Amino acid sequence: MKILSIQSAVAYGHVGNSAAVFPLQRIGVEVLPVYTVNFSNHTGYGAWRGPMISPDDVREVITGIEERGVLGQIDAVLSGYQGGEGIGDVIIDAVARVKAANPDAVYACDPVMGNAKSGCFVAPAIPVLLRERVVPVADIITPNQFELGFLTETEPDTLESTLESVDAARAMGPSTVLVTSVERPDAPADTIEMLAVDDQGAWIVQTPRLPMKANGSGDVTAALFTAHYVRTGDAALALGKTVSSVFDLLERTLASGERELQLVESQESYAHPREQFTVTRVR
């Protein structure tokens, strides 16, 4: 399997491609990483150095890959945080080029916009770009519950309303939706859930809620789910493997006392996920 991953990169820590590439490689995926920024560290530190890559330069890298004749071998295009409208145009164009070369290829979009605690932290134009232009060409999207609501202009806060919001998102274009953090009032305390929906049904997994915030965990989640789903076509199986791997990664990171994901130390959790959580069909 080959995945073209168009995301940010940092030298220190793990977000964007610096979070997604190694777990994908560890499960046997050939990754073609294309960088949209090359920063010293993620912006959550409040200070960073390094360049944003211009949309024209990102497009040039993709054109160079195309000139090697490998776009027809790509099984999936993966994108995450989009810093500006120009990058969105480049990604949409790259998806079109890949699908022209391989009609079976899919596009997985992590529509990064914010979260319930922080609100929307991207430029005002980005949610509109995602809603109107990017998500409609995606096959898979991996929003958190807040982003799902923002995309669909709904307020998902129960399992039923979250499923309705997923249906609204799927009506926009994507056939598969992974909601990476579902919170609802009737769930047991100190738990959090992940929900996957495709044409075959809907499945949910519940895990303990860990007392931490880990930059890059969403990037790992989107990458692993995309790879497992494209390989198997089984949303329930992909969900179970992804949740297990990410939970063990987060648990190991919490135990380490470090701020950054313990990505390398957790590699066996990607290669051999314990699948310790029950996947329940809800529709």
Coordinates of C-alpha atoms in Angstrom, one line a residue:
M1 CA 0.0 0.0 0.0
K2 CA 1.1 3.5 -0.8
I3 CA -0.2 6.7 0.8
L4 CA 0.5 10.3 -0.3
S5 CA 0.4 12.3 2.9
I6 CA 0.2 16.1 2.5
Q7 CA 0.7 17.6 6.0
S8 CA 2.9 19.7 8.2
A9 CA 6.2 18.6 9.6
V10 CA 8.2 19.5 12.7
A11 CA 11.7 18.7 13.7
Y12 CA 10.9 18.3 17.5
G13 CA 7.9 16.4 18.5
H14 CA 5.2 14.6 16.6
V15 CA 2.4 16.4 14.7
G16 CA 1.3 16.2 11.0
N17 CA 3.5 14.0 8.9
S18 CA 5.9 13.9 11.9
A19 CA 3.2 11.9 13.7
A20 CA 1.6 10.0 10.8
V21 CA 4.5 8.7 8.8
F22 CA 6.2 6.3 11.3
P23 CA 3.1 4.5 12.5
L24 CA 2.1 4.0 8.9
Q25 CA 5.5 2.7 8.0
R26 CA 5.5 0.4 11.1
I27 CA 2.3 -1.3 9.7
G28 CA 3.9 -1.8 6.3
V29 CA 2.6 1.2 4.4
E30 CA 4.9 3.0 1.9
V31 CA 4.4 6.7 2.7
L32 CA 5.1 9.6 0.3
P33 CA 5.3 12.6 2.7
V34 CA 4.8 16.1 1.2
Y35 CA 5.3 18.9 3.7
T36 CA 3.2 22.0 4.0
V37 CA 5.4 23.6 6.7
N38 CA 8.8 22.7 8.1
F39 CA 8.8 24.0 11.7
S40 CA 11.1 23.5 14.6
N41 CA 8.1 22.4 16.8
H42 CA 4.3 22.6 16.8
T43 CA 2.7 25.9 17.4
G44 CA 1.2 24.9 20.7
Y45 CA 4.5 26.0 22.3
G46 CA 3.7 29.6 21.4
A47 CA 7.0 30.0 19.6
W48 CA 8.5 28.2 16.7
R49 CA 10.9 28.7 13.8
G50 CA 11.0 27.5 10.2
P51 CA 9.2 28.1 6.9
M52 CA 5.7 27.6 5.7
I53 CA 6.0 26.0 2.3
S54 CA 4.2 28.0 -0.4
P55 CA 1.3 26.3 -2.2
D56 CA 3.3 26.6 -5.4
D57 CA 6.3 24.8 -3.9
V58 CA 4.0 22.1 -2.5
R59 CA 2.4 21.7 -5.9
E60 CA 5.9 21.4 -7.5
V61 CA 6.8 18.5 -5.1
I62 CA 3.6 16.7 -6.1
T63 CA 4.3 17.3 -9.8
G64 CA 7.8 15.8 -9.3
I65 CA 6.2 12.7 -7.8
E66 CA 3.8 12.6 -10.8
E67 CA 6.8 12.8 -13.2
R68 CA 8.2 9.7 -11.6
G69 CA 5.1 7.8 -12.8
V70 CA 4.0 6.7 -9.4
L71 CA 0.6 8.4 -8.9
G72 CA -1.1 5.3 -10.3
Q73 CA 0.4 3.2 -7.5
I74 CA -1.1 5.4 -4.7
D75 CA -4.0 3.9 -2.8
A76 CA -4.9 6.9 -0.7
V77 CA -4.2 10.6 -0.3
L78 CA -4.2 11.8 3.3
S79 CA -4.4 15.4 4.5
G80 CA -4.6 17.1 7.9
Y81 CA -4.3 20.7 9.1
Q82 CA -4.6 23.2 6.3
G83 CA -2.9 26.5 7.1
G84 CA -4.3 28.5 4.2
E85 CA -6.7 28.4 1.3
G86 CA -3.9 27.9 -1.2
I87 CA -2.9 24.5 0.3
G88 CA -6.5 23.4 0.0
D89 CA -6.4 24.0 -3.7
V90 CA -3.2 22.1 -4.0
I91 CA -4.7 19.1 -2.1
I92 CA -7.8 19.1 -4.2
D93 CA -5.7 19.1 -7.4
A94 CA -3.5 16.3 -6.1
V95 CA -6.5 14.2 -5.3
A96 CA -7.8 14.7 -8.8
R97 CA -4.4 13.8 -10.3
V98 CA -4.1 10.6 -8.2
K99 CA -7.7 9.5 -9.0
A100 CA -7.1 10.1 -12.7
A101 CA -4.1 7.8 -12.5
N102 CA -5.8 5.3 -10.1
P103 CA -9.6 5.4 -10.0
D104 CA -9.6 3.1 -7.0
A105 CA -7.6 5.5 -4.9
V106 CA -9.4 7.3 -2.0
Y107 CA -9.0 10.6 -0.3
A108 CA -9.0 10.8 3.5
C109 CA -9.3 14.3 5.0
D110 CA -8.8 15.1 8.6
P111 CA -10.8 18.4 8.7
V112 CA -8.8 20.1 11.5
M113 CA -10.6 23.2 12.8
G114 CA -10.6 23.0 16.6
N115 CA -12.1 21.3 19.6
A116 CA -14.9 21.8 22.1
K117 CA -12.5 23.3 24.8
S118 CA -10.4 25.6 22.5
G119 CA -13.1 26.4 19.9
C120 CA -12.1 27.0 16.3
F121 CA -8.4 27.8 16.1
V122 CA -7.9 28.0 12.3
A123 CA -8.2 31.0 10.0
P124 CA -11.9 32.0 9.4
A125 CA -11.7 31.0 5.7
I126 CA -10.6 27.4 6.5
P127 CA -13.9 26.0 7.8
V128 CA -15.7 27.4 4.8
L129 CA -13.1 25.9 2.5
L130 CA -13.4 22.6 4.2
R131 CA -17.2 22.6 4.2
E132 CA -17.7 23.8 0.6
R133 CA -14.8 22.5 -1.4
V134 CA -12.6 19.9 0.4
V135 CA -15.0 17.6 2.3
P136 CA -17.2 17.1 -0.8
V137 CA -14.3 15.5 -2.7
A138 CA -13.2 13.3 0.3
D139 CA -14.1 9.6 0.6
I140 CA -13.1 9.4 4.3
I141 CA -13.2 12.2 6.9
T142 CA -12.0 12.0 10.5
P143 CA -13.5 15.0 12.4
N144 CA -13.8 15.2 16.2
Q145 CA -17.3 15.8 17.5
F146 CA -16.8 19.6 17.5
E147 CA -15.5 19.6 14.0
L148 CA -18.4 17.4 12.8
G149 CA -20.9 19.9 14.2
F150 CA -19.0 22.8 12.6
L151 CA -18.9 21.1 9.2
T152 CA -22.6 20.2 9.2
E153 CA -23.9 23.3 11.2
T154 CA -25.4 21.0 13.8
E155 CA -24.9 20.4 17.5
P156 CA -24.1 16.7 18.1
D157 CA -24.2 16.0 21.8
T158 CA -25.9 12.5 22.1
L159 CA -25.3 9.3 20.2
E160 CA -28.5 9.9 18.2
S161 CA -27.7 13.5 17.3
T162 CA -24.1 12.5 16.4
L163 CA -25.3 9.8 14.1
E164 CA -27.7 12.4 12.5
S165 CA -24.7 14.8 12.0
V166 CA -22.7 12.0 10.5
D167 CA -25.5 11.4 8.0
A168 CA -25.5 15.1 7.1
A169 CA -21.7 14.9 6.6
R170 CA -22.0 11.8 4.4
A171 CA -24.6 13.6 2.3
M172 CA -21.9 16.2 1.6
G173 CA -19.8 13.6 -0.2
P174 CA -17.7 11.3 2.0
S175 CA -18.9 7.7 2.3
T176 CA -17.0 7.0 5.5
V177 CA -16.8 9.1 8.6
L178 CA -14.7 8.5 11.7
V179 CA -15.7 10.7 14.7
T180 CA -12.6 10.7 16.8
S181 CA -14.1 11.9 20.1
V182 CA -17.7 11.4 21.0
E183 CA -18.9 12.8 24.3
R184 CA -22.5 12.3 25.4
P185 CA -24.2 12.8 28.8
D186 CA -25.4 9.2 29.2
A187 CA -22.0 7.6 28.8
P188 CA -20.2 6.5 32.0
A189 CA -18.1 9.1 33.7
D190 CA -14.4 9.3 32.7
T191 CA -15.0 7.6 29.3
I192 CA -14.7 8.8 25.7
E193 CA -15.8 7.1 22.5
M194 CA -14.9 6.8 18.8
L195 CA -17.5 6.2 16.1
A196 CA -17.1 4.9 12.6
V197 CA -19.9 4.9 10.0
D198 CA -19.9 3.7 6.4
D199 CA -22.4 2.2 3.9
Q200 CA -22.4 -1.1 5.9
G201 CA -23.4 0.4 9.3
A202 CA -22.2 2.3 12.4
W203 CA -19.9 1.1 15.2
I204 CA -18.7 2.7 18.4
V205 CA -15.9 1.9 20.9
Q206 CA -15.6 3.2 24.4
T207 CA -12.4 3.7 26.3
P208 CA -11.3 5.2 29.6
R209 CA -10.7 9.0 29.3
L210 CA -7.0 9.8 30.0
P211 CA -6.3 13.0 31.8
M212 CA -4.1 14.6 29.1
K213 CA -4.0 16.6 25.9
A214 CA -1.6 15.2 23.3
N215 CA -0.8 17.2 20.2
G216 CA -0.6 14.9 17.2
S217 CA -2.8 12.1 18.5
G218 CA -5.5 13.0 15.9
D219 CA -3.0 12.8 13.1
V220 CA -2.0 9.3 14.2
T221 CA -5.6 8.3 14.5
A222 CA -6.5 9.5 11.0
A223 CA -3.5 7.8 9.5
L224 CA -4.0 4.4 11.1
F225 CA -7.7 4.3 10.5
T226 CA -7.2 5.2 6.8
A227 CA -4.6 2.5 6.3
H228 CA -6.6 -0.2 8.1
Y229 CA -9.8 0.8 6.3
V230 CA -8.3 0.9 2.8
R231 CA -6.7 -2.4 3.4
T232 CA -9.7 -4.3 4.7
G233 CA -12.8 -2.3 3.7
D234 CA -14.1 -3.2 7.2
A235 CA -14.9 -0.1 9.3
A236 CA -15.4 -2.1 12.5
L237 CA -12.1 -3.8 12.2
A238 CA -10.3 -0.6 11.3
L239 CA -12.0 1.2 14.3
G240 CA -11.0 -1.5 16.8
K241 CA -7.3 -1.6 15.7
T242 CA -7.0 2.2 15.6
V243 CA -8.6 2.8 19.0
S244 CA -6.4 0.1 20.6
S245 CA -3.2 1.5 19.1
V246 CA -3.9 5.1 19.9
F247 CA -5.0 4.4 23.5
D248 CA -1.8 2.5 24.2
L249 CA 0.2 5.4 22.6
L250 CA -1.6 7.9 24.8
E251 CA -1.3 5.7 28.0
R252 CA 2.4 5.3 27.4
T253 CA 2.8 9.0 26.8
L254 CA 1.0 9.9 30.0
A255 CA 3.1 7.4 32.0
S256 CA 6.3 9.0 30.6
G257 CA 5.5 12.4 32.0
E258 CA 6.6 13.9 28.6
R259 CA 4.6 16.5 26.7
E260 CA 5.3 14.9 23.3
L261 CA 3.8 11.6 22.0
Q262 CA 6.0 8.6 22.8
L263 CA 5.7 7.6 19.1
V264 CA 8.7 5.4 18.6
E265 CA 8.4 3.7 22.0
S266 CA 4.8 2.7 21.1
Q267 CA 5.6 1.1 17.8
E268 CA 4.5 -2.4 18.8
S269 CA 1.1 -1.0 19.5
Y270 CA 0.7 -0.1 15.8
A271 CA 2.2 -3.3 14.5
H272 CA 0.3 -5.6 16.9
P273 CA -2.7 -3.8 18.4
R274 CA -4.1 -5.5 21.4
E275 CA -7.7 -4.8 20.3
Q276 CA -8.7 -4.7 24.0
F277 CA -11.9 -2.7 23.6
T278 CA -15.3 -3.9 22.4
V279 CA -16.6 -2.7 19.1
T280 CA -20.4 -2.3 19.3
R281 CA -22.7 -2.0 16.3
V282 CA -25.1 0.9 16.9
R283 CA -26.9 0.9 13.5

